[in-house]
Amino acid sequence: MKRNPNLSQLKSNYLFPEVNSRKQEFLAKNPKAALISLGVGDTTQPIPGAIVQALMKASYNLGTLKGYSGYGPEQGMQMLRKKISEKIFFNRIEPDEVFISDGANCDLGRLQMLFGSDISIAVQDPAYPVYFEGSVIQGVKEIVPMPCNPENHFFPDLGCLKRTDLIYFCSPNNPTGAVATKDQLKHLIDFAIQNRSIIIFDAAYSSYIQDPLLPKSIYEIENAEKVAIEINSFSKFAGFTGVRLGWTVIPKALKYEDGTSVNTDWNRLITTIFNGASNIAQSGGYAVLEEENMLEIRKIINFYLENAAILKNALQSIGKEVFGGVNAPYLWVRFKGQESWDTFQYFLEEKHIVTIPGSGFGSQGNEFIRLTAFGNREEIHEAISRIFQKS
Ligand code: PGU
């Protein structure tokens, strides 16, 4: 059996496991070090009680003859698809355009399978590594970077961007924390229409947008349904990183060049290689979207956003150049002239703080590190006091 040559194109470790192995290596030498993680974007606060009750009830029902359920529809429970259509999209999107998944990451992989390898793609640089690396695994023909940096306000210069079949775009952005405005998204949609490209819009952090003028979904912009797929997740929205639940919207208006429906193909693909998200997780997801539970969820989101503001103020007070952290849970911190893995090592060894080196998200991240605001408050304060201490 020959090795899949696409896999040999990848670096030996994916970014987050590489960070973890450096952390383990450090801990092996310094077993008493009390590390603080501002690294991987994983939630830390408990899920509100009423949602946990819904998860428990769904589990309990599986132990009763009357309440037992087996395979569900591959597309997801109808009541959850309907609830997402109402509560997230205010009925702008129909329930049969919403497909429930076991998380955004998993659907990104399946979308890459949907479009296959005979395509070109454009990816923001820096970006969540799955867009790039998943496409390399798939063997896509061409990957065009879209540099996003402070100089262009983290929005690619579409005027000199080459046409590609797919365009990946993430807002609020991981890792920069930048949020695209309605005008910017309109530009992107016009560009995709002109070029007959499809946008894969990753809205995994949309629940962190507080500014009412900023778009939470690409479908708030005219014509988006003709060119865009949107993926989202309960992970950062409701602390479901371990529960695993998300959704993908494939509008019926989205067509291939021959006029056939992408929605129909997606349905064909997931009914073949995906048997639906866990029924327990879906019951929990339905509870998340109940009005009274959304109030609890919003409190947790505000808590993380306060963490972000505290960290950002502290870093700015010592003259650091910090981006993001407003309407987004990530801070993108510049260390001019320094290589990001060196900055990562410095934080790990001198401050006992785990960060993510910016170069792991693309070459534009070389002088940056990413900090997450998903921690506990005490740890955020402790991290700040360690950063303030002279080493
Ligand atoms: N999309 C974006 C933009 C993300 O940042 C993440 C998680 C996901 C999708 C995945 O969502 P799920 O619904 O939970 O599958 N990013 C985190 C976690 C790292 C990882 O390995 O996925 C991060 O730290 O960037």
Coordinates of C-alpha atoms and ligand atoms in Angstrom, one line a residue:
M1 CA 0.0 0.0 0.0
K2 CA 1.5 3.3 -1.1
R3 CA 1.3 6.3 1.3
N4 CA -1.1 9.0 0.2
P5 CA 1.3 11.5 -1.3
N6 CA -0.9 14.4 -0.2
L7 CA -0.2 13.6 3.4
S8 CA 3.5 13.7 2.9
Q9 CA 3.1 17.3 1.8
L10 CA 2.1 18.2 5.4
K11 CA 4.4 19.2 8.3
S12 CA 4.8 16.3 10.6
N13 CA 2.5 17.8 13.3
Y14 CA -0.7 19.9 13.1
L15 CA -0.2 23.2 14.9
F16 CA -2.2 22.5 18.1
P17 CA -0.6 19.1 18.8
E18 CA 2.8 20.7 18.1
V19 CA 2.1 23.4 20.7
N20 CA 1.0 20.6 23.1
S21 CA 4.1 18.6 22.6
R22 CA 6.3 21.6 23.3
K23 CA 4.3 22.2 26.4
Q24 CA 4.7 18.5 27.5
E25 CA 8.5 18.7 26.8
F26 CA 8.7 21.8 29.0
L27 CA 6.7 20.2 31.8
A28 CA 8.9 17.1 31.7
K29 CA 11.9 19.3 32.5
N30 CA 9.9 21.6 34.9
P31 CA 7.3 19.4 36.5
K32 CA 6.4 22.0 39.2
A33 CA 5.7 24.8 36.7
A34 CA 2.1 26.1 37.0
L35 CA 1.4 26.7 33.4
I36 CA -1.4 29.0 32.3
S37 CA -3.0 28.2 28.9
L38 CA -3.8 31.1 26.7
G39 CA -3.2 28.8 23.8
V40 CA -5.8 26.5 22.2
G41 CA -9.2 28.2 21.9
D42 CA -11.1 25.8 24.2
T43 CA -13.9 27.0 26.5
T44 CA -13.6 26.6 30.3
Q45 CA -16.9 27.8 31.9
P46 CA -19.6 25.3 32.8
I47 CA -22.6 24.8 30.6
P48 CA -25.7 26.4 32.1
G49 CA -27.9 24.0 34.2
A50 CA -31.0 24.0 32.1
I51 CA -28.9 22.9 29.0
V52 CA -27.2 20.2 31.1
Q53 CA -30.7 19.1 32.2
A54 CA -31.7 18.7 28.5
L55 CA -28.5 16.7 27.8
M56 CA -29.3 14.5 30.8
K57 CA -32.9 14.0 29.9
A58 CA -31.9 13.0 26.3
S59 CA -29.5 10.4 27.8
Y60 CA -32.0 9.2 30.3
N61 CA -34.6 8.7 27.5
L62 CA -32.3 6.3 25.7
G63 CA -32.6 4.0 28.7
T64 CA -36.4 3.7 28.3
L65 CA -38.3 1.7 25.7
K66 CA -40.6 4.7 25.0
G67 CA -37.9 7.3 24.8
Y68 CA -35.3 5.3 23.0
S69 CA -34.2 6.6 19.6
G70 CA -31.6 5.2 17.1
Y71 CA -30.3 6.7 13.9
G72 CA -31.9 10.1 13.2
P73 CA -32.1 12.0 9.9
E74 CA -28.6 12.5 8.6
Q75 CA -29.4 16.2 8.1
G76 CA -30.3 16.6 11.7
M77 CA -33.5 16.7 13.8
Q78 CA -36.1 18.7 12.0
M79 CA -37.0 20.7 15.2
L80 CA -33.4 21.8 15.6
R81 CA -33.0 22.8 11.9
K82 CA -36.2 24.9 12.3
K83 CA -35.0 26.5 15.6
I84 CA -31.7 27.5 14.0
S85 CA -33.6 28.9 11.0
E86 CA -35.7 31.0 13.3
K87 CA -33.3 32.0 16.1
I88 CA -30.1 32.4 14.2
F89 CA -31.3 33.5 10.8
F90 CA -34.7 35.0 11.6
N91 CA -36.2 32.8 8.9
R92 CA -33.9 34.3 6.2
I93 CA -32.7 30.7 5.8
E94 CA -35.1 27.8 5.5
P95 CA -34.8 24.7 7.7
D96 CA -33.9 22.5 4.8
E97 CA -30.9 24.7 4.0
V98 CA -29.6 24.0 7.5
F99 CA -27.6 20.8 8.0
I100 CA -26.7 19.8 11.6
S101 CA -23.1 18.5 12.1
D102 CA -20.8 17.2 14.8
G103 CA -18.9 20.4 14.6
A104 CA -17.5 23.0 12.2
N105 CA -14.2 21.3 11.8
C106 CA -15.8 18.0 10.7
D107 CA -18.0 19.7 8.2
L108 CA -15.0 21.7 6.8
G109 CA -13.4 18.3 6.0
R110 CA -16.6 17.0 4.4
L111 CA -17.0 20.2 2.3
Q112 CA -13.4 19.7 1.1
M113 CA -14.5 16.2 0.0
L114 CA -17.6 17.7 -1.7
F115 CA -15.6 20.0 -4.0
G116 CA -12.8 17.5 -4.6
S117 CA -9.2 18.1 -5.8
D118 CA -9.6 19.6 -9.2
I119 CA -10.1 23.1 -7.9
S120 CA -8.2 26.2 -6.8
I121 CA -8.8 27.9 -3.5
A122 CA -8.0 31.2 -1.8
V123 CA -7.3 31.3 1.9
Q124 CA -6.7 34.2 4.3
D125 CA -3.1 34.4 5.6
P126 CA -3.2 34.1 8.6
A127 CA -6.1 31.6 8.9
Y128 CA -7.4 28.6 10.9
P129 CA -5.0 25.9 9.6
V130 CA -7.8 23.4 8.6
Y131 CA -8.7 25.4 5.4
F132 CA -5.2 25.1 4.1
E133 CA -4.1 21.7 5.5
G134 CA -7.4 20.0 4.8
S135 CA -7.1 21.2 1.2
V136 CA -3.6 19.8 0.9
I137 CA -4.9 16.4 2.2
Q138 CA -7.6 16.6 -0.5
G139 CA -4.9 17.4 -3.1
V140 CA -6.4 20.6 -4.5
K141 CA -4.6 22.1 -7.6
E142 CA -3.8 25.5 -6.3
I143 CA -3.8 27.4 -3.0
V144 CA -3.7 31.2 -3.3
P145 CA -3.0 33.1 0.0
M146 CA -4.9 36.3 0.8
P147 CA -2.5 38.4 3.0
C148 CA -4.4 40.0 5.9
N149 CA -2.4 42.3 8.2
P150 CA -2.6 45.5 10.1
E151 CA -1.6 47.4 7.0
N152 CA -4.7 46.3 5.0
H153 CA -6.9 46.2 8.2
F154 CA -7.0 42.5 7.9
F155 CA -9.1 42.5 4.8
P156 CA -7.6 41.1 1.6
D157 CA -6.9 43.4 -1.4
L158 CA -9.5 41.9 -3.8
G159 CA -8.3 44.2 -6.6
C160 CA -5.2 42.2 -7.1
L161 CA -6.5 38.7 -6.1
K162 CA -6.4 36.0 -8.6
R163 CA -9.7 34.1 -9.4
T164 CA -10.2 30.8 -7.6
D165 CA -13.0 28.3 -7.4
L166 CA -13.4 28.5 -3.6
I167 CA -12.7 31.4 -1.2
Y168 CA -12.4 30.6 2.5
F169 CA -13.3 33.5 4.8
C170 CA -13.6 33.6 8.6
S171 CA -15.2 36.4 10.5
P172 CA -14.8 37.1 13.4
N173 CA -11.4 35.9 12.4
N174 CA -9.3 33.2 14.0
P175 CA -6.5 34.2 14.7
T176 CA -6.6 38.0 14.2
G177 CA -9.9 38.8 15.9
A178 CA -10.8 41.1 13.0
V179 CA -14.5 41.3 12.1
A180 CA -15.5 42.1 8.5
T181 CA -18.0 45.0 8.0
K182 CA -21.1 44.8 5.9
D183 CA -19.3 46.8 3.2
Q184 CA -16.3 44.5 3.2
L185 CA -18.6 41.4 2.9
K186 CA -20.5 43.0 0.1
H187 CA -17.2 43.5 -1.7
L188 CA -16.3 39.9 -1.2
I189 CA -19.7 38.7 -2.4
D190 CA -19.5 40.9 -5.5
F191 CA -16.0 39.6 -6.2
A192 CA -17.3 36.0 -5.9
I193 CA -20.3 36.7 -8.2
Q194 CA -18.0 38.3 -10.8
N195 CA -15.6 35.3 -10.7
R196 CA -18.3 32.6 -10.3
S197 CA -16.5 31.4 -7.1
I198 CA -18.1 29.9 -4.0
I199 CA -17.3 31.4 -0.5
I200 CA -17.0 29.1 2.5
F201 CA -17.8 31.5 5.3
D202 CA -16.7 30.3 8.8
A203 CA -18.9 32.1 11.4
A204 CA -17.7 29.9 14.4
Y205 CA -17.3 33.1 16.5
S206 CA -20.4 35.1 15.3
S207 CA -21.9 35.0 18.8
Y208 CA -19.1 37.2 20.0
I209 CA -20.2 40.1 17.9
Q210 CA -21.8 42.7 20.1
D211 CA -21.7 45.7 17.7
P212 CA -25.1 45.8 16.0
L213 CA -23.6 47.3 12.9
L214 CA -21.4 44.3 12.2
P215 CA -22.8 41.3 10.3
K216 CA -23.2 38.0 12.3
S217 CA -24.0 36.1 9.2
I218 CA -22.9 36.5 5.5
Y219 CA -26.6 36.1 4.6
E220 CA -27.3 39.6 6.1
I221 CA -25.7 40.8 2.8
E222 CA -27.7 40.9 -0.4
N223 CA -27.0 38.0 -2.9
A224 CA -24.9 36.0 -0.4
E225 CA -27.3 33.0 -0.8
K226 CA -26.2 32.7 -4.4
V227 CA -22.5 32.4 -3.6
A228 CA -21.9 31.4 0.0
I229 CA -21.9 28.4 2.3
E230 CA -21.8 29.3 6.0
I231 CA -20.5 27.0 8.7
N232 CA -21.0 27.5 12.4
S233 CA -20.8 25.7 15.7
F234 CA -22.1 25.3 19.2
S235 CA -18.5 25.0 20.4
K236 CA -17.5 28.6 21.3
F237 CA -21.2 29.7 21.3
A238 CA -22.4 27.4 24.1
G239 CA -19.3 25.6 25.5
F240 CA -19.9 22.5 23.3
T241 CA -16.3 21.9 22.3
G242 CA -16.5 18.5 23.9
V243 CA -20.2 17.8 23.3
R244 CA -19.6 18.3 19.5
L245 CA -22.4 20.0 17.6
G246 CA -22.5 22.5 14.7
W247 CA -24.4 23.4 11.5
T248 CA -23.7 24.2 7.9
V249 CA -26.0 26.3 5.6
I250 CA -26.2 25.4 2.0
P251 CA -28.7 27.7 0.3
K252 CA -30.9 26.2 -2.4
A253 CA -30.0 29.2 -4.6
L254 CA -26.3 28.1 -4.7
K255 CA -25.6 26.4 -8.0
Y256 CA -22.7 24.9 -9.8
E257 CA -21.7 26.3 -13.2
D258 CA -24.0 23.7 -14.9
G259 CA -27.0 25.0 -12.9
T260 CA -27.2 21.9 -10.6
S261 CA -27.8 22.4 -6.9
V262 CA -25.0 22.3 -4.3
N263 CA -27.6 21.6 -1.6
T264 CA -28.7 18.4 -3.4
D265 CA -25.1 17.2 -3.7
W266 CA -24.4 18.0 0.0
N267 CA -27.5 16.0 1.0
R268 CA -26.2 13.1 -1.2
L269 CA -22.7 13.3 0.4
I270 CA -23.8 13.4 4.0
T271 CA -26.4 10.7 3.7
T272 CA -23.6 8.5 2.4
I273 CA -20.7 9.2 4.6
F274 CA -22.2 10.9 7.7
N275 CA -24.9 9.4 9.9
G276 CA -26.0 12.5 11.7
A277 CA -24.9 14.2 14.9
S278 CA -25.5 12.6 18.3
N279 CA -29.1 12.8 19.3
I280 CA -28.1 13.8 22.9
A281 CA -26.0 16.7 21.6
Q282 CA -28.8 17.8 19.3
S283 CA -31.3 17.9 22.3
G284 CA -28.7 20.0 24.1
G285 CA -28.4 22.3 21.1
Y286 CA -32.1 22.8 21.0
A287 CA -32.1 23.8 24.6
V288 CA -29.3 26.3 24.0
L289 CA -31.6 28.2 21.6
E290 CA -34.5 28.5 24.1
E291 CA -34.8 32.2 24.9
E292 CA -34.2 31.9 28.7
N293 CA -31.1 29.7 28.1
M294 CA -29.7 32.1 25.5
L295 CA -29.7 34.7 28.3
E296 CA -27.3 32.4 30.4
I297 CA -25.2 31.7 27.3
R298 CA -24.9 35.5 26.6
K299 CA -23.6 36.0 30.2
I300 CA -20.8 33.5 29.5
I301 CA -19.9 35.1 26.2
N302 CA -19.7 38.5 28.0
F303 CA -17.5 37.0 30.6
Y304 CA -15.0 35.8 27.9
L305 CA -15.2 39.2 26.2
E306 CA -14.4 40.9 29.5
N307 CA -11.4 38.6 29.8
A308 CA -10.3 39.8 26.3
A309 CA -10.8 43.4 27.3
I310 CA -8.8 43.0 30.5
L311 CA -5.9 41.3 28.7
K312 CA -5.9 43.8 25.9
N313 CA -5.8 46.8 28.2
A314 CA -3.0 45.3 30.2
L315 CA -0.9 44.6 27.2
Q316 CA -1.6 48.0 25.6
S317 CA -0.6 49.7 28.9
I318 CA 2.9 48.3 28.5
G319 CA 3.1 49.5 24.9
K320 CA 2.2 46.3 23.1
E321 CA 0.5 46.4 19.7
V322 CA -2.7 44.4 20.2
F323 CA -5.4 43.6 17.6
G324 CA -8.7 41.8 18.0
G325 CA -10.3 41.1 21.4
V326 CA -13.4 43.2 20.7
N327 CA -16.4 41.3 19.2
A328 CA -14.0 38.3 19.1
P329 CA -12.3 36.0 21.7
Y330 CA -8.8 36.2 20.3
L331 CA -6.0 38.7 20.7
W332 CA -3.4 39.1 18.0
V333 CA -0.2 40.6 19.6
R334 CA 2.7 41.9 17.5
F335 CA 6.3 41.4 18.5
K336 CA 8.1 43.4 15.8
G337 CA 11.2 41.8 14.5
Q338 CA 10.8 38.6 16.5
E339 CA 10.0 35.1 15.1
S340 CA 6.8 33.8 16.6
W341 CA 8.1 30.4 17.7
D342 CA 10.8 32.3 19.7
T343 CA 8.1 34.5 21.3
F344 CA 6.1 31.3 22.1
Q345 CA 9.2 29.8 23.7
Y346 CA 9.9 33.0 25.7
F347 CA 6.4 33.0 27.1
L348 CA 6.5 29.3 27.9
E349 CA 9.9 29.3 29.5
E350 CA 10.1 32.7 31.2
K351 CA 6.4 33.4 32.0
H352 CA 5.0 29.8 32.1
I353 CA 2.2 30.9 29.7
V354 CA 1.2 28.8 26.7
T355 CA 0.3 30.9 23.6
I356 CA -0.1 30.0 19.9
P357 CA 2.7 31.2 17.6
G358 CA 1.3 33.3 14.7
S359 CA 3.4 31.6 12.0
G360 CA 1.3 28.5 12.6
F361 CA -1.6 30.3 10.9
G362 CA 0.4 31.5 7.9
S363 CA 3.5 33.5 7.0
Q364 CA 1.7 36.8 7.8
G365 CA 1.7 35.7 11.4
N366 CA 5.5 35.6 11.8
E367 CA 5.7 38.5 14.2
F368 CA 2.6 37.7 16.2
I369 CA 1.3 35.4 18.9
R370 CA -2.4 34.6 19.5
L371 CA -3.9 34.7 23.0
T372 CA -7.3 33.2 23.8
A373 CA -9.7 34.9 26.2
F374 CA -11.5 31.5 27.0
G375 CA -9.7 31.2 30.4
N376 CA -10.7 31.6 34.0
R377 CA -10.6 35.1 35.4
E378 CA -8.0 34.3 38.1
E379 CA -5.7 32.9 35.4
I380 CA -6.1 35.9 33.2
H381 CA -5.1 38.2 36.1
E382 CA -2.2 35.8 37.0
A383 CA -1.0 35.8 33.4
I384 CA -1.0 39.6 33.4
S385 CA 1.0 39.8 36.6
R386 CA 3.5 37.4 35.2
I387 CA 3.8 39.4 32.0
F388 CA 4.3 42.6 34.0
Q389 CA 7.1 41.0 36.1
K390 CA 10.6 41.7 34.7
S391 CA 12.3 38.5 33.7
Ligands
PGU1 N1 -13.6 27.2 12.8 C1 -12.8 28.0 13.4 C2 -12.5 29.3 12.8 C3 -12.2 27.6 14.6 O1 -11.3 28.5 15.2 C4 -12.4 26.4 15.2 C5 -11.8 25.9 16.5 C6 -13.3 25.5 14.5 C7 -13.9 26.0 13.3 C8 -13.7 24.2 15.0 O2 -15.0 24.2 15.6 P1 -15.7 22.9 16.1 O3 -17.1 23.1 15.9 O4 -15.3 22.7 17.5 O5 -15.2 21.7 15.3 N2 -10.5 26.5 16.7 C9 -9.8 26.3 18.0 C10 -9.6 24.8 18.3 C11 -8.4 24.2 17.7 C12 -8.8 23.0 16.8 O6 -7.9 22.1 16.8 O7 -9.8 23.0 16.1 C13 -8.5 27.1 17.9 O8 -7.9 27.2 19.0 O9 -8.2 27.7 16.9

